[in-house]
Coordinates of C-alpha atoms in Angstrom, one line a residue:
M1 CA -185.6 -104.0 -204.9
A2 CA -188.4 -103.7 -207.4
A3 CA -189.3 -106.7 -209.5
T4 CA -188.1 -104.9 -212.7
D5 CA -184.6 -104.7 -211.3
A6 CA -184.2 -108.3 -210.3
G7 CA -182.3 -109.3 -213.3
D8 CA -179.8 -106.6 -213.0
H9 CA -178.1 -108.0 -209.9
G10 CA -174.8 -109.7 -210.3
R11 CA -173.9 -107.9 -213.5
G12 CA -171.8 -105.1 -212.1
S13 CA -169.7 -103.8 -209.3
G14 CA -171.4 -102.5 -206.1
T15 CA -168.7 -99.9 -205.7
P16 CA -169.9 -96.6 -207.2
R17 CA -167.5 -93.9 -208.1
F18 CA -165.7 -93.6 -204.8
Q19 CA -162.6 -91.4 -204.8
P20 CA -159.4 -93.0 -203.5
A21 CA -159.9 -91.3 -200.1
E22 CA -163.3 -92.9 -199.9
R23 CA -162.2 -96.5 -200.4
D24 CA -161.2 -99.1 -197.8
P25 CA -157.6 -99.9 -198.6
L26 CA -157.9 -103.6 -197.7
T27 CA -161.0 -104.6 -199.7
G28 CA -161.4 -101.8 -202.2
V29 CA -165.1 -101.1 -201.3
G30 CA -166.2 -97.8 -199.8
N31 CA -165.0 -96.7 -196.4
R32 CA -167.2 -95.0 -193.8
H33 CA -166.5 -91.6 -195.4
G34 CA -167.5 -92.9 -198.8
I35 CA -170.7 -94.6 -197.6
T36 CA -171.8 -91.6 -195.6
G37 CA -171.5 -89.4 -198.7
E38 CA -173.4 -92.0 -200.7
L39 CA -176.2 -92.1 -198.2
R40 CA -176.4 -88.3 -198.1
A41 CA -176.7 -88.3 -201.9
R42 CA -179.4 -91.0 -201.8
L43 CA -181.4 -89.1 -199.2
R44 CA -181.2 -85.9 -201.3
Q45 CA -182.4 -87.8 -204.4
L46 CA -185.3 -89.2 -202.4
R47 CA -186.4 -85.8 -201.3
E48 CA -186.4 -84.7 -204.9
G49 CA -188.7 -87.5 -205.9
G50 CA -186.2 -90.3 -206.6
D51 CA -186.4 -94.0 -205.8
G52 CA -186.2 -95.3 -202.3
F53 CA -183.4 -97.6 -201.2
A54 CA -182.5 -100.2 -198.6
L55 CA -179.6 -100.1 -196.2
V56 CA -178.3 -103.5 -195.0
F57 CA -175.6 -103.8 -192.2
L58 CA -173.7 -107.1 -192.3
D59 CA -171.5 -108.5 -189.5
V60 CA -169.2 -111.4 -190.4
D61 CA -169.8 -114.1 -187.9
G62 CA -166.7 -115.7 -186.5
L63 CA -164.0 -113.4 -188.0
K64 CA -162.5 -112.8 -184.6
G65 CA -162.0 -116.5 -184.1
I66 CA -160.4 -116.8 -187.5
N67 CA -157.9 -114.1 -186.6
E68 CA -157.2 -115.8 -183.2
S69 CA -156.7 -119.3 -184.6
L70 CA -155.3 -118.8 -188.1
G71 CA -153.7 -115.4 -187.9
R72 CA -154.7 -111.8 -188.9
N73 CA -153.2 -112.3 -192.4
I74 CA -155.7 -115.1 -193.1
G75 CA -158.5 -112.8 -191.6
D76 CA -157.5 -110.1 -194.0
D77 CA -157.6 -112.5 -197.0
V78 CA -161.1 -113.5 -195.9
L79 CA -162.2 -109.8 -195.8
R80 CA -160.7 -109.2 -199.3
G81 CA -162.6 -112.3 -200.6
L82 CA -165.9 -111.1 -199.0
G83 CA -165.4 -107.6 -200.5
E84 CA -164.9 -109.1 -203.9
R85 CA -168.0 -111.3 -203.6
L86 CA -170.2 -108.4 -202.5
Q87 CA -169.1 -106.3 -205.5
E88 CA -169.8 -109.2 -207.9
I89 CA -173.4 -109.7 -206.8
T90 CA -174.4 -106.1 -206.6
R91 CA -174.9 -103.5 -209.4
A92 CA -172.8 -100.5 -210.3
S93 CA -175.6 -98.4 -209.1
D94 CA -175.6 -100.0 -205.6
A95 CA -172.9 -99.3 -203.0
V96 CA -170.8 -101.6 -200.9
G97 CA -168.8 -100.4 -197.9
R98 CA -166.7 -101.7 -195.0
L99 CA -167.2 -99.7 -191.8
D100 CA -165.2 -101.7 -189.3
S101 CA -163.0 -104.8 -189.0
D102 CA -165.9 -107.3 -189.7
E103 CA -168.8 -105.0 -190.7
F104 CA -170.0 -104.3 -194.2
V105 CA -172.9 -102.3 -195.6
I106 CA -174.9 -102.5 -198.8
I107 CA -177.0 -99.7 -200.2
W108 CA -179.5 -101.1 -202.7
R109 CA -181.3 -98.7 -205.0
A110 CA -184.9 -99.0 -206.1
V111 CA -186.0 -101.2 -203.2
R112 CA -189.6 -100.8 -202.2
S113 CA -190.4 -103.5 -199.7
A114 CA -189.1 -105.9 -197.0
S115 CA -189.8 -108.8 -199.3
D116 CA -187.4 -107.3 -201.8
V117 CA -184.7 -107.0 -199.2
R118 CA -185.3 -110.6 -198.0
R119 CA -184.8 -111.9 -201.6
L120 CA -181.6 -109.9 -202.1
H121 CA -180.3 -110.9 -198.7
K122 CA -180.8 -114.6 -199.5
R123 CA -178.6 -114.0 -202.6
V124 CA -176.0 -112.3 -200.6
A125 CA -176.1 -115.0 -197.8
D126 CA -175.8 -117.8 -200.4
A127 CA -172.8 -116.1 -202.1
L128 CA -171.0 -115.4 -198.8
S129 CA -171.6 -118.8 -197.4
A130 CA -169.9 -120.6 -200.3
P131 CA -166.4 -121.9 -199.2
I132 CA -163.6 -119.4 -199.3
E133 CA -160.1 -120.8 -199.9
V134 CA -157.4 -119.0 -197.9
G135 CA -154.1 -120.2 -196.8
G136 CA -154.8 -123.7 -198.1
K137 CA -158.0 -124.0 -196.0
L138 CA -161.6 -123.9 -197.0
L139 CA -163.7 -121.7 -194.7
R140 CA -167.4 -121.2 -194.6
L141 CA -168.8 -118.0 -193.2
T142 CA -172.2 -116.6 -192.2
T143 CA -173.3 -113.0 -191.6
S144 CA -175.8 -111.4 -189.3
A145 CA -177.8 -108.7 -191.0
G146 CA -179.8 -105.7 -190.0
A147 CA -181.9 -103.8 -192.6
L148 CA -184.2 -100.9 -193.2
V149 CA -186.1 -99.6 -196.2
V150 CA -185.9 -95.9 -196.8
D151 CA -188.8 -94.9 -199.0
D152 CA -190.0 -91.6 -197.4
P153 CA -188.1 -88.3 -197.5
V154 CA -187.3 -88.6 -193.9
D155 CA -185.5 -86.0 -191.9
L156 CA -182.6 -88.2 -191.0
E157 CA -178.8 -88.0 -191.4
P158 CA -176.6 -90.8 -192.7
D159 CA -175.2 -91.5 -189.3
E160 CA -178.7 -92.0 -187.9
L161 CA -179.5 -94.5 -190.7
L162 CA -176.3 -96.4 -190.0
Q163 CA -177.1 -96.5 -186.3
E164 CA -180.6 -97.9 -187.0
A165 CA -179.3 -100.6 -189.3
D166 CA -176.5 -101.4 -186.8
A167 CA -179.1 -101.8 -184.0
A168 CA -181.1 -104.3 -186.1
M169 CA -177.9 -106.2 -186.9
Y170 CA -177.2 -106.6 -183.1
R171 CA -180.7 -108.0 -182.7
A172 CA -180.0 -110.5 -185.5
R173 CA -176.7 -111.4 -183.9
S174 CA -178.4 -112.1 -180.5
A175 CA -180.7 -114.6 -182.3
G176 CA -177.8 -116.6 -183.7
P177 CA -175.6 -116.5 -186.9
G178 CA -177.0 -116.1 -190.3
G179 CA -180.2 -114.1 -189.6
L180 CA -181.8 -111.0 -191.0
V181 CA -183.7 -108.5 -188.8
F182 CA -185.5 -105.3 -189.9
F183 CA -185.1 -102.2 -187.8
E184 CA -187.8 -101.2 -185.3
P185 CA -187.7 -98.0 -183.2
D186 CA -187.5 -99.9 -179.8
M187 CA -184.2 -101.3 -180.9
L188 CA -182.4 -98.0 -180.3
Q189 CA -183.6 -98.0 -176.7
L190 CA -182.5 -101.6 -176.3
G191 CA -179.2 -100.6 -177.8
E192 CA -178.7 -97.8 -175.4
R193 CA -179.5 -100.0 -172.4
S194 CA -177.2 -102.7 -173.8
L195 CA -174.3 -100.4 -174.2
V196 CA -174.6 -99.3 -170.6
T197 CA -174.9 -102.9 -169.4
A198 CA -172.0 -104.0 -171.6
S199 CA -169.8 -101.4 -169.9
E200 CA -170.9 -102.6 -166.5
L201 CA -170.3 -106.2 -167.6
R202 CA -166.7 -105.4 -168.5
R203 CA -166.3 -104.1 -165.0
A204 CA -168.0 -107.2 -163.5
I205 CA -165.6 -109.5 -165.3
R206 CA -162.7 -107.4 -164.1
E207 CA -163.9 -107.1 -160.5
D208 CA -165.1 -110.6 -160.1
E209 CA -168.8 -110.0 -159.7
L210 CA -169.8 -113.1 -161.7
L211 CA -170.8 -116.2 -160.0
L212 CA -170.8 -119.9 -161.0
Y213 CA -174.0 -121.7 -160.2
A214 CA -174.8 -125.4 -160.8
Q215 CA -178.1 -127.4 -161.1
P216 CA -177.9 -131.2 -160.4
V217 CA -179.0 -133.8 -162.9
M218 CA -180.7 -137.0 -161.5
D219 CA -180.6 -140.6 -162.8
V220 CA -184.3 -141.6 -163.1
A221 CA -183.8 -145.3 -162.4
T222 CA -181.6 -145.0 -159.3
G223 CA -182.3 -141.5 -158.0
R224 CA -178.6 -140.9 -157.9
S225 CA -176.9 -137.6 -158.8
A226 CA -175.5 -138.0 -162.3
G227 CA -173.9 -134.6 -162.8
A228 CA -174.6 -130.9 -162.9
E229 CA -175.1 -128.1 -165.4
M230 CA -173.0 -125.0 -164.8
L231 CA -174.8 -121.7 -165.0
I232 CA -173.6 -118.1 -164.8
R233 CA -175.1 -115.4 -162.6
W234 CA -174.1 -111.8 -162.1
Q235 CA -174.2 -110.3 -158.6
H236 CA -174.8 -106.7 -159.7
P237 CA -174.1 -104.1 -157.0
Q238 CA -177.3 -102.2 -157.7
R239 CA -179.7 -104.6 -159.5
G240 CA -179.0 -107.7 -157.4
L241 CA -178.6 -111.2 -158.8
L242 CA -179.0 -111.3 -162.6
S243 CA -179.6 -114.3 -164.8
P244 CA -178.1 -114.7 -168.3
A245 CA -181.3 -113.5 -169.9
D246 CA -180.6 -110.1 -168.3
F247 CA -177.1 -109.6 -169.8
L248 CA -176.3 -112.0 -172.6
V249 CA -177.7 -109.7 -175.3
A250 CA -175.5 -106.9 -173.9
A251 CA -172.5 -109.2 -173.8
D252 CA -173.1 -110.0 -177.5
A253 CA -173.6 -106.3 -178.4
G254 CA -170.4 -105.4 -176.4
D255 CA -168.4 -108.1 -178.1
L256 CA -167.9 -109.8 -174.7
M257 CA -169.2 -113.3 -175.5
G258 CA -165.7 -114.6 -176.0
E259 CA -164.4 -113.2 -172.7
L260 CA -167.5 -114.3 -170.8
G261 CA -167.4 -117.8 -172.3
A262 CA -163.7 -118.1 -171.4
W263 CA -164.5 -117.2 -167.8
V264 CA -167.2 -119.8 -167.6
I265 CA -165.0 -122.5 -169.1
D266 CA -162.1 -121.8 -166.8
R267 CA -164.2 -121.6 -163.6
A268 CA -166.3 -124.7 -164.5
V269 CA -163.2 -126.8 -165.2
A270 CA -161.5 -125.5 -162.0
R271 CA -164.6 -126.5 -160.0
T272 CA -164.8 -129.9 -161.7
A273 CA -161.1 -130.5 -160.9
A274 CA -161.7 -129.7 -157.2
W275 CA -164.7 -132.0 -157.0
A276 CA -162.7 -134.8 -158.7
R277 CA -159.9 -134.4 -156.1
S278 CA -162.4 -134.7 -153.2
G279 CA -164.2 -137.8 -154.4
S280 CA -165.1 -140.1 -157.3
M281 CA -166.3 -138.6 -160.6
D282 CA -167.0 -142.0 -162.2
Y283 CA -170.7 -141.3 -162.5
Y284 CA -170.7 -137.5 -162.4
R285 CA -170.5 -135.3 -165.5
V286 CA -170.3 -131.5 -165.5
G287 CA -172.1 -129.7 -168.4
I288 CA -171.0 -126.3 -169.9
N289 CA -173.3 -124.5 -172.2
I290 CA -171.8 -123.2 -175.5
S291 CA -173.7 -121.4 -178.3
P292 CA -173.1 -122.0 -182.0
R293 CA -172.0 -118.3 -182.1
Q294 CA -169.3 -118.9 -179.5
L295 CA -168.1 -121.9 -181.5
S296 CA -168.0 -119.7 -184.7
S297 CA -166.3 -116.6 -183.2
T298 CA -164.0 -117.9 -180.4
D299 CA -161.5 -120.6 -180.0
V300 CA -163.6 -122.7 -177.6
A301 CA -161.6 -125.9 -178.2
G302 CA -158.4 -124.1 -177.3
Q303 CA -160.0 -122.6 -174.2
V304 CA -161.1 -126.0 -173.0
R305 CA -157.7 -127.5 -173.8
A306 CA -155.9 -124.8 -171.8
A307 CA -158.3 -125.1 -168.8
L308 CA -157.9 -128.9 -168.6
A309 CA -154.1 -128.5 -168.6
R310 CA -154.2 -125.7 -166.1
H311 CA -156.5 -127.4 -163.6
Q312 CA -155.3 -131.0 -164.2
T313 CA -158.6 -132.8 -164.6
E314 CA -159.9 -135.5 -167.0
P315 CA -161.8 -134.3 -170.2
D316 CA -164.2 -137.2 -169.7
N317 CA -165.6 -135.3 -166.7
L318 CA -167.0 -132.6 -169.0
V319 CA -170.0 -132.4 -171.3
I320 CA -170.0 -129.4 -173.8
E321 CA -173.7 -128.7 -174.3
I322 CA -174.3 -127.0 -177.6
V323 CA -177.4 -124.9 -177.6
E324 CA -179.9 -126.1 -180.3
S325 CA -179.9 -123.8 -183.3
A326 CA -181.3 -124.2 -186.8
D327 CA -178.3 -122.1 -188.1
F328 CA -175.6 -124.6 -187.0
D329 CA -173.7 -125.7 -190.2
Y330 CA -171.8 -128.9 -189.9
R331 CA -169.4 -127.8 -192.6
S332 CA -168.5 -124.7 -190.7
R333 CA -165.7 -123.7 -188.4
A334 CA -168.1 -124.3 -185.5
A335 CA -168.4 -127.9 -186.5
E336 CA -164.6 -128.2 -186.8
Q337 CA -164.3 -127.0 -183.2
V338 CA -166.8 -129.6 -182.0
R339 CA -164.7 -132.3 -183.6
Q340 CA -161.6 -130.9 -181.9
L341 CA -163.5 -131.1 -178.5
I342 CA -164.4 -134.7 -179.2
D343 CA -160.7 -135.4 -180.1
L344 CA -159.8 -134.0 -176.7
G345 CA -162.0 -136.6 -175.0
V346 CA -164.7 -134.2 -174.0
R347 CA -168.3 -135.4 -174.3
V348 CA -170.8 -133.5 -176.4
G349 CA -174.5 -132.9 -175.9
I350 CA -177.3 -131.0 -177.7
D351 CA -179.0 -128.6 -175.3
D352 CA -182.6 -127.3 -175.5
F353 CA -183.6 -129.9 -178.2
G354 CA -187.1 -129.2 -179.3
S355 CA -187.1 -125.5 -178.4
G356 CA -187.5 -124.3 -181.9
F357 CA -186.4 -125.5 -185.3
S358 CA -184.9 -128.8 -184.2
N359 CA -182.8 -130.3 -186.9
M360 CA -182.3 -134.1 -187.0
A361 CA -179.0 -133.4 -188.7
H362 CA -177.7 -132.3 -185.3
L363 CA -178.2 -135.9 -184.2
R364 CA -177.1 -137.5 -187.5
D365 CA -173.8 -135.5 -188.0
L366 CA -172.3 -135.2 -184.5
P367 CA -171.4 -138.1 -182.2
V368 CA -173.4 -136.7 -179.3
D369 CA -173.5 -138.4 -175.9
L370 CA -176.5 -136.5 -174.6
V371 CA -179.7 -135.0 -175.9
K372 CA -181.2 -132.5 -173.5
V373 CA -184.9 -132.0 -174.2
D374 CA -186.2 -128.5 -173.7
R375 CA -188.8 -127.8 -171.1
A376 CA -191.1 -126.4 -173.8
L377 CA -191.7 -129.9 -175.1
V378 CA -193.4 -131.2 -172.0
S379 CA -196.1 -129.2 -170.1
L380 CA -196.7 -129.3 -166.3
D381 CA -199.7 -131.7 -167.1
P382 CA -198.3 -133.9 -169.9
D383 CA -200.8 -135.3 -172.4
P384 CA -200.6 -138.4 -174.7
R385 CA -199.2 -136.3 -177.6
E386 CA -196.3 -135.0 -175.5
E387 CA -195.6 -138.6 -174.3
A388 CA -195.5 -139.8 -177.9
I389 CA -193.1 -137.0 -178.9
L390 CA -190.8 -137.6 -175.9
G391 CA -190.9 -141.3 -176.5
A392 CA -189.9 -140.8 -180.1
V393 CA -186.9 -138.6 -179.1
Q394 CA -185.8 -141.2 -176.6
S395 CA -186.0 -143.9 -179.3
I396 CA -183.9 -141.9 -181.7
A397 CA -181.3 -141.0 -179.1
A398 CA -181.1 -144.7 -178.0
A399 CA -180.5 -145.7 -181.6
I400 CA -177.5 -143.5 -181.9
G401 CA -176.1 -144.4 -178.5
A402 CA -177.1 -141.1 -176.7
D403 CA -178.8 -140.6 -173.4
V404 CA -181.7 -138.2 -172.9
V405 CA -182.1 -135.5 -170.2
L406 CA -185.6 -134.0 -169.7
E407 CA -185.2 -130.4 -168.6
G408 CA -187.5 -128.3 -166.6
V409 CA -189.0 -131.1 -164.5
E410 CA -191.1 -129.4 -161.8
N411 CA -193.6 -132.1 -160.6
R412 CA -194.1 -135.8 -160.2
K413 CA -196.2 -136.1 -163.4
Q414 CA -193.3 -135.0 -165.5
L415 CA -190.9 -137.3 -163.6
E416 CA -193.3 -140.2 -164.1
L417 CA -193.6 -139.4 -167.8
A418 CA -189.8 -139.6 -168.1
E419 CA -189.9 -143.0 -166.4
R420 CA -192.6 -144.3 -168.8
C421 CA -190.6 -143.1 -171.8
G422 CA -187.4 -144.6 -170.7
V423 CA -185.6 -141.3 -170.3
R424 CA -182.5 -141.8 -168.3
F425 CA -182.0 -138.4 -166.7
V426 CA -184.0 -135.4 -165.5
Q427 CA -183.2 -131.9 -164.4
G428 CA -185.4 -129.3 -162.8
F429 CA -186.7 -127.7 -159.7
L430 CA -188.2 -131.0 -158.5
T431 CA -184.8 -132.6 -158.1
G432 CA -182.7 -129.6 -157.4
R433 CA -182.6 -125.9 -157.9
P434 CA -179.6 -124.0 -159.2
A435 CA -177.3 -123.0 -156.3
V436 CA -173.9 -121.2 -156.1
C437 CA -171.0 -123.7 -156.5
T438 CA -169.2 -124.7 -153.3
D439 CA -166.5 -127.2 -152.4
A440 CA -169.3 -129.9 -152.2
R441 CA -170.6 -131.0 -155.6
P442 CA -174.4 -130.5 -156.1
E443 CA -176.5 -133.5 -155.3
A444 CA -180.0 -134.2 -156.7
R445 CA -183.0 -134.9 -154.5
D446 CA -185.2 -137.9 -155.4
P447 CA -188.7 -136.9 -154.5
R448 CA -189.9 -140.5 -154.6
R449 CA -187.4 -141.4 -151.9
A450 CA -188.2 -138.3 -149.8
S451 CA -192.0 -139.0 -149.9
G452 CA -191.5 -142.7 -149.2
A453 CA -189.4 -141.9 -146.1
A454 CA -192.1 -139.6 -144.9

């Protein structure tokens, strides 16, 4: 948006003169037919020398989870509320539409730069994240956004513009809730590959091609095995063994994260129950990775509760490891699910701490039992600065009653650093590589004991 237009926003309704057949019956904003016509008109005006515009594709994070846990009527109320807010904060000359169950678009006129879009997106994000009261409950939502600025008389059709904004939105979703990403040409290629892989992944879940791996965790003081982190792998019939990095973006793009997460939870709890039946679990905890997006969009607490009942094992045996994210909002539905998990008796940890925008509120606001320090924080040859940082994390964790796990430990120098800093647990290739789960629980290897025996 040009600076001269900044004061106009919020004064009108972002629903231009759509005909009844061009309106979404639930929210009152434009439907796909109406938005396509509006884009066609904007492109024609641009070719005739008119102003450029921005197209923003918004995906409502967590709507599927709201439908599952609170009912579709509540979900519809949320959508109506979002539609009203979008119309309130846009001008009559802008356009707001709803294309799918949880996907909205905004067409902003007279937008000339990415910085204009960022400024407008912040206004939208702030408005949509304010609590919405539906069914006697206050809900806080975030959106993932993909955007492009159209300022040249390009030879594109409306559907192509929507496809480009959609591809950028999927990239934003893969980075976590609440983000904004601008379209780049390579995203379409990624999108095409992801759609193919998502189709294959659906088949993999159905035909049992997924595997559960585990990597042991070692107690630094005793050298004993203290647990294991569960990991997912895909035995692809043509591509071989794939790690999550090879297919999680595709899972997200194909709306398979909920199904994939449910598979991991069920198999991990089943394996934990089997290990518990064959021996003591007094000192052994099994970690399951959960992303903030999963907590926002699926009923993770319900899945864990059902798996515990189905496989008859103690919740205290599990640690739900929440992947570190700057976007985690402790007033959100995701945070409520964490509290439900704690009420179940499941332990909670913060995973990949230090990997990016680490937020001390994560340690302040949740009763975490475990802080897993990301491998990026400690190099293969640790220096005094890294030791000081790790020591500080250990001190903070100890003050709140949490233990620390140093991830990515590959050599003795890193292990010795953990010892000096008082870190209780380590995990990495030095003490045990990931391996497919079997009837025997994974055991850590203490390199100090092995070298001493030699």
